[in-house]
Coordinates of C-alpha atoms in Angstrom, one line a residue:
Chain A
M1 CA 0.0 0.0 0.0
T2 CA 1.4 3.4 -1.0
A3 CA 0.7 6.3 1.4
E4 CA -0.8 9.4 -0.1
T5 CA 1.7 12.2 -0.6
K6 CA -0.7 14.8 -1.9
V7 CA -4.1 15.6 -0.5
N8 CA -6.1 18.6 -1.8
G9 CA -3.0 19.4 -3.9
V10 CA -1.0 19.9 -0.7
N11 CA 2.1 17.7 -0.4
I12 CA 1.6 16.3 3.1
D13 CA 5.0 14.6 3.3
Q14 CA 6.5 18.0 2.8
L15 CA 4.1 19.5 5.3
F16 CA 5.0 17.0 8.0
S17 CA 8.7 17.1 7.3
T18 CA 8.6 20.9 7.5
I19 CA 6.8 20.7 10.9
D20 CA 9.5 18.3 12.1
L21 CA 12.3 20.5 10.8
L22 CA 10.9 23.7 12.4
K23 CA 10.5 21.9 15.8
Q24 CA 14.3 21.1 15.6
K25 CA 15.4 24.5 14.1
P26 CA 12.9 27.2 15.1
E27 CA 15.1 29.9 13.5
L28 CA 14.1 28.6 10.1
A29 CA 10.5 29.5 10.9
K30 CA 11.2 33.2 10.8
F31 CA 10.0 34.8 7.6
K32 CA 9.8 38.4 6.4
F33 CA 7.3 39.4 3.7
R34 CA 7.5 42.7 1.9
A35 CA 5.8 45.1 -0.5
S36 CA 6.7 48.5 -1.9
N37 CA 4.5 51.3 -3.1
K38 CA 4.7 54.3 -5.4
W39 CA 2.1 57.1 -5.5
L40 CA 0.8 57.8 -9.0
G41 CA -1.5 60.8 -8.4
G42 CA -4.7 61.4 -6.5
T43 CA -5.9 58.2 -4.7
H44 CA -4.0 56.0 -7.2
S45 CA -0.9 54.1 -6.2
R46 CA 0.9 51.0 -7.3
A47 CA 2.3 48.3 -5.0
T48 CA 4.9 45.7 -6.0
V49 CA 5.7 42.4 -4.4
K50 CA 8.9 40.4 -5.1
D51 CA 11.4 39.2 -2.6
F52 CA 11.0 37.7 0.9
Y53 CA 13.2 36.3 3.6
G54 CA 13.0 32.7 4.7
P55 CA 13.8 30.0 5.5
G56 CA 17.2 31.3 6.7
K57 CA 17.9 33.3 3.5
E58 CA 16.8 35.9 1.1
D59 CA 14.6 34.7 -1.8
T60 CA 14.7 36.8 -4.9
S61 CA 13.7 34.1 -7.3
R62 CA 10.1 35.3 -8.0
A63 CA 9.2 37.7 -10.7
P64 CA 7.8 41.1 -9.4
V65 CA 4.0 41.5 -9.5
S66 CA 2.4 44.9 -9.3
Y67 CA -1.1 45.9 -8.0
D68 CA -2.9 49.1 -8.7
L69 CA -4.8 50.7 -5.9
D70 CA -7.4 53.4 -6.3
E71 CA -10.8 54.5 -5.1
P72 CA -14.1 54.7 -7.0
E73 CA -15.2 58.1 -8.1
V74 CA -17.6 58.5 -5.2
L75 CA -14.6 58.2 -2.9
L76 CA -12.6 60.9 -4.8
G77 CA -10.8 58.4 -7.0
T78 CA -10.5 57.5 -10.7
N79 CA -11.3 53.9 -10.3
Q80 CA -8.0 52.6 -11.7
G81 CA -7.7 49.8 -9.1
T82 CA -9.3 47.9 -6.2
N83 CA -9.2 50.0 -3.0
P84 CA -7.0 49.2 0.0
V85 CA -9.7 47.9 2.3
E86 CA -10.9 45.6 -0.5
Y87 CA -7.3 44.3 -0.9
L88 CA -7.4 43.5 2.9
L89 CA -10.5 41.3 2.2
V90 CA -8.6 39.6 -0.7
A91 CA -5.7 38.9 1.7
L92 CA -8.1 37.5 4.3
S93 CA -9.9 35.3 1.8
G94 CA -6.8 33.5 0.6
C95 CA -5.5 33.1 4.1
I96 CA -8.4 31.4 5.7
T97 CA -8.9 29.2 2.5
T98 CA -5.2 28.1 2.6
A99 CA -5.2 27.4 6.3
L100 CA -8.5 25.4 6.0
V101 CA -7.2 23.4 3.0
A102 CA -3.8 22.7 4.6
Y103 CA -5.4 21.4 7.9
A104 CA -7.9 19.3 5.9
A105 CA -4.9 17.8 4.0
A106 CA -3.1 17.0 7.2
K107 CA -6.2 15.2 8.4
K108 CA -6.6 13.5 5.0
I109 CA -10.0 15.0 4.4
H110 CA -10.5 15.3 0.7
L111 CA -12.2 18.6 -0.4
R112 CA -14.1 19.0 -3.6
G113 CA -14.6 22.8 -3.3
V114 CA -14.3 25.7 -1.0
E115 CA -16.0 29.1 -1.7
S116 CA -16.3 32.1 0.5
R117 CA -17.6 35.6 0.8
F118 CA -16.2 38.5 2.8
E119 CA -17.9 41.8 3.9
G120 CA -16.6 44.6 6.1
D121 CA -18.3 47.6 7.5
I122 CA -16.6 51.0 7.5
D123 CA -18.0 54.4 8.6
L124 CA -16.1 57.0 6.5
R125 CA -16.5 59.6 9.3
G126 CA -13.5 58.0 10.8
F127 CA -11.2 58.4 7.8
L128 CA -12.4 61.9 7.2
G129 CA -11.7 63.0 10.8
I130 CA -15.4 64.0 11.3
S131 CA -15.7 62.2 14.6
E132 CA -13.0 60.8 16.9
E133 CA -15.6 58.3 18.3
V134 CA -16.0 56.5 15.0
P135 CA -13.4 53.8 14.3
V136 CA -11.2 54.6 11.3
G137 CA -10.8 50.9 10.3
Y138 CA -13.3 48.2 9.7
Q139 CA -15.9 48.0 12.5
V140 CA -16.5 44.3 11.8
I141 CA -15.7 41.8 9.0
R142 CA -18.2 39.0 8.3
V143 CA -17.0 35.8 6.5
Y144 CA -19.1 33.0 5.0
F145 CA -17.7 29.7 3.9
K146 CA -19.2 26.9 1.8
I147 CA -17.2 23.6 2.0
D148 CA -18.0 20.8 -0.5
A149 CA -16.7 17.4 0.9
D150 CA -18.0 14.1 2.1
I151 CA -17.9 15.0 5.7
S152 CA -20.5 16.0 8.3
D153 CA -21.5 19.5 9.1
E154 CA -19.7 19.2 12.4
Q155 CA -16.5 18.2 10.6
K156 CA -16.9 21.2 8.3
E157 CA -17.4 23.5 11.3
E158 CA -14.3 22.0 12.9
L159 CA -12.2 22.6 9.7
L160 CA -13.5 26.1 9.4
R161 CA -12.4 26.8 13.0
L162 CA -8.9 25.5 12.2
G163 CA -8.8 27.7 9.1
E164 CA -9.8 30.7 11.2
K165 CA -7.5 29.9 14.1
Y166 CA -4.4 29.3 12.0
S167 CA -4.8 32.0 9.4
P168 CA -2.1 34.6 9.8
V169 CA -4.2 37.4 8.2
T170 CA -7.1 36.7 10.5
N171 CA -4.9 36.8 13.5
T172 CA -3.2 40.0 12.3
I173 CA -6.6 41.7 12.0
K174 CA -8.1 40.4 15.3
S175 CA -5.1 41.1 17.5
L176 CA -3.2 44.3 18.5
T177 CA -0.5 44.0 15.8
P178 CA 2.1 46.8 16.0
V179 CA 2.7 48.9 12.9
S180 CA 5.8 51.1 13.1
V181 CA 5.7 53.9 10.5
Q182 CA 8.9 55.9 9.9
L183 CA 9.9 58.7 7.7
E184 CA 13.0 58.2 5.6
K185 CA 14.9 61.4 4.9
Chain B
M1 CA -8.3 84.7 -8.1
T2 CA -9.5 81.2 -8.7
A3 CA -9.4 78.8 -5.8
E4 CA -7.6 75.5 -6.6
T5 CA -10.1 72.6 -6.9
K6 CA -7.5 69.8 -7.4
V7 CA -4.4 69.4 -5.2
N8 CA -2.2 66.2 -5.7
G9 CA -4.9 65.0 -8.0
V10 CA -7.5 65.1 -5.2
N11 CA -10.6 67.2 -5.8
I12 CA -10.6 69.2 -2.6
D13 CA -14.0 70.9 -3.4
Q14 CA -15.5 67.4 -3.5
L15 CA -13.5 66.4 -0.4
F16 CA -14.8 69.3 1.7
S17 CA -18.4 69.0 0.4
T18 CA -18.3 65.3 1.2
I19 CA -17.2 66.1 4.8
D20 CA -20.0 68.7 5.1
L21 CA -22.6 66.3 3.7
L22 CA -21.5 63.5 6.1
K23 CA -21.7 65.8 9.1
Q24 CA -25.4 66.4 8.2
K25 CA -26.2 62.9 7.1
P26 CA -24.0 60.4 8.9
E27 CA -25.9 57.4 7.5
L28 CA -24.3 58.2 4.1
A29 CA -20.9 57.5 5.7
K30 CA -21.7 53.8 6.1
F31 CA -20.0 51.7 3.5
K32 CA -19.6 47.9 3.0
F33 CA -16.8 46.5 1.0
R34 CA -16.7 42.9 -0.3
A35 CA -14.6 40.1 -1.8
S36 CA -15.3 36.5 -2.8
N37 CA -12.9 33.6 -3.1
K38 CA -12.8 30.3 -4.9
W39 CA -10.3 27.6 -4.0
L40 CA -8.4 26.3 -7.1
G41 CA -6.3 23.5 -5.5
G42 CA -3.4 23.3 -3.0
T43 CA -2.6 26.7 -1.7
H44 CA -3.9 28.4 -4.8
S45 CA -7.2 30.4 -4.7
R46 CA -8.7 33.3 -6.6
A47 CA -10.4 36.3 -5.1
T48 CA -12.8 38.6 -6.9
V49 CA -13.8 42.2 -6.0
K50 CA -16.7 43.9 -7.6
D51 CA -19.7 45.5 -5.8
F52 CA -19.8 47.6 -2.7
Y53 CA -22.5 49.4 -0.7
G54 CA -22.4 53.2 -0.2
P55 CA -23.3 56.0 0.0
G56 CA -26.9 54.8 0.7
K57 CA -27.1 52.3 -2.1
E58 CA -25.5 49.3 -3.8
D59 CA -22.9 50.1 -6.4
T60 CA -22.5 47.4 -9.0
S61 CA -21.0 49.7 -11.7
R62 CA -17.4 48.4 -11.5
A63 CA -16.1 45.6 -13.6
P64 CA -15.0 42.6 -11.5
V65 CA -11.3 42.2 -10.9
S66 CA -9.7 38.9 -9.8
Y67 CA -6.5 38.2 -7.8
D68 CA -4.6 35.0 -7.6
L69 CA -3.3 33.9 -4.2
D70 CA -0.7 31.2 -3.8
E71 CA 2.4 30.4 -1.9
P72 CA 6.0 29.9 -3.1
E73 CA 7.2 26.3 -3.3
V74 CA 9.1 26.5 0.0
L75 CA 5.7 27.2 1.6
L76 CA 4.0 24.2 -0.1
G77 CA 2.6 26.2 -3.0
T78 CA 3.0 26.4 -6.8
N79 CA 3.8 30.1 -7.0
Q80 CA 0.8 31.1 -9.0
G81 CA 0.1 34.3 -7.0
T82 CA 1.2 36.6 -4.3
N83 CA 0.6 35.2 -0.9
P84 CA -2.1 36.4 1.5
V85 CA 0.2 38.1 4.0
E86 CA 1.8 39.9 1.1
Y87 CA -1.6 41.1 -0.1
L88 CA -2.1 42.5 3.4
L89 CA 1.0 44.7 2.9
V90 CA -0.3 45.8 -0.5
A91 CA -3.5 46.9 1.2
L92 CA -1.6 48.7 3.9
S93 CA 0.7 50.4 1.4
G94 CA -2.2 52.0 -0.6
C95 CA -4.1 53.0 2.4
I96 CA -1.4 55.0 4.2
T97 CA -0.4 56.6 0.9
T98 CA -4.0 57.6 0.1
A99 CA -4.7 59.0 3.5
L100 CA -1.4 60.9 3.5
V101 CA -2.1 62.4 0.0
A102 CA -5.7 63.3 0.9
Y103 CA -4.6 65.1 4.1
A104 CA -1.8 66.9 2.2
A105 CA -4.4 68.0 -0.4
A106 CA -6.7 69.3 2.3
K107 CA -3.8 71.3 3.7
K108 CA -2.9 72.5 0.1
I109 CA 0.5 70.9 0.4
H110 CA 1.7 70.0 -3.1
L111 CA 3.5 66.6 -3.2
R112 CA 5.9 65.6 -6.0
G113 CA 6.3 62.0 -4.9
V114 CA 5.6 59.4 -2.3
E115 CA 7.3 56.1 -2.1
S116 CA 7.2 53.5 0.7
R117 CA 8.4 50.1 1.8
F118 CA 6.6 47.5 4.0
E119 CA 8.0 44.5 5.9
G120 CA 6.3 42.2 8.3
D121 CA 7.7 39.4 10.5
I122 CA 6.0 36.1 10.7
D123 CA 7.1 33.0 12.7
L124 CA 5.6 30.0 10.8
R125 CA 5.5 27.9 14.0
G126 CA 2.2 29.8 14.7
F127 CA 0.5 28.8 11.4
L128 CA 1.8 25.2 11.6
G129 CA 0.5 24.8 15.2
I130 CA 3.9 23.9 16.5
S131 CA 3.7 26.3 19.4
E132 CA 0.7 28.0 20.9
E133 CA 3.0 30.7 22.3
V134 CA 4.0 32.0 18.9
P135 CA 1.6 34.5 17.3
V136 CA 0.0 33.2 14.2
G137 CA -0.2 36.6 12.5
Y138 CA 2.4 39.2 11.8
Q139 CA 4.5 39.9 15.0
V140 CA 5.3 43.5 13.8
I141 CA 5.0 45.4 10.5
R142 CA 7.6 48.1 9.7
V143 CA 6.8 50.9 7.3
Y144 CA 9.2 53.4 5.7
F145 CA 8.0 56.5 3.8
K146 CA 9.9 58.9 1.5
I147 CA 8.0 62.2 0.8
D148 CA 9.2 64.5 -1.9
A149 CA 7.8 68.0 -1.4
D150 CA 8.9 71.6 -0.6
I151 CA 8.1 71.3 3.1
S152 CA 10.2 70.8 6.2
D153 CA 11.0 67.4 7.7
E154 CA 8.7 68.3 10.6
Q155 CA 5.8 68.9 8.1
K156 CA 6.6 65.6 6.4
E157 CA 6.5 63.9 9.8
E158 CA 3.2 65.5 10.6
L159 CA 1.8 64.4 7.2
L160 CA 3.0 60.9 7.8
R161 CA 1.3 60.8 11.3
L162 CA -2.0 61.9 9.6
G163 CA -1.6 59.2 7.0
E164 CA -1.0 56.6 9.7
K165 CA -3.8 57.9 12.0
Y166 CA -6.5 58.1 9.3
S167 CA -5.6 54.9 7.3
P168 CA -8.5 52.4 7.6
V169 CA -6.2 49.4 7.0
T170 CA -3.6 50.5 9.6
N171 CA -6.4 50.9 12.1
T172 CA -7.9 47.5 11.3
I173 CA -4.5 45.9 11.8
K174 CA -3.6 47.8 15.0
S175 CA -6.9 47.4 16.8
L176 CA -9.0 44.4 17.9
T177 CA -11.1 44.2 14.9
P178 CA -13.8 41.4 15.1
V179 CA -13.9 38.8 12.3
S180 CA -17.0 36.7 12.3
V181 CA -16.5 33.4 10.4
Q182 CA -19.6 31.3 9.6
L183 CA -20.3 28.1 7.8
E184 CA -23.0 28.3 5.1
K185 CA -24.8 24.9 4.7

């Protein structure tokens, strides 16, 4: 009998050997991710993602990818890109999905499909400085997942809780993550 | 003498009339932003952004835009997209830039250029469930801004503090933002 090496497209041999390695060498678990941004005028800017650090070395092997950010006209923009708070939901969507799929793979639960929707509430009086009582960021983010697999609703719930618990973006949003902003002269 | 209507590409007449309107009708300040996501296999998923709610109505006028999310091979992926925690930095980058530029426009400070770099530290032992003591999300995010304008360093610092203070993504990350994750049956 041959053991499965890929479940849900995730190489679980690699997953478990990575976990074993990082237990032995925790310094290899330290990653740094990066982006840069250039303002293009008005509310339009362009971000670029390329290199990262980890495990234990700089990785410059990927081609750079750029993302346009802008606002719709009703928010003073020229609609040349998705807006920043929408990109935040994009980030959240991939993160919970990936965590859920990886944990399903580790449990050898075969998934047929995973689809999800994300919605966040913002009161623009925060951004515009009209009221100091109104939060500037999202007041709440609601997430809805559909999981297609031959498992019970309880198992789907359990998987979704793992996806939520082990999603780096979810945890960054839900906790008091420090952001240090400095001027370069 | 004709008053300026656009500074830094931002229509400040529209900005100030929006502020006046939202002071009178705060219900128009309530926006909802959205994304959806479909898993494509392994750590690869695709997010789509289209409609939003606000001011006071659904807006379905924008064309849908899709974003591929994946991991590099060292993180069990197939490198078919930027990863979720990198998209979070993309979101942050556009948000501080836009807030900074808008506040500069309101103060009639003319900017020639704004460039920035973003770096976040993650210890993968959190995501992999190796240690419950290690944060799952970013431990810290560092941001560096260069501002090109005929103003003093003190004014640049002040502008950057406004950009940071009034950036919705920064505030979502720095505060305890609730994320409600539900299973749809």
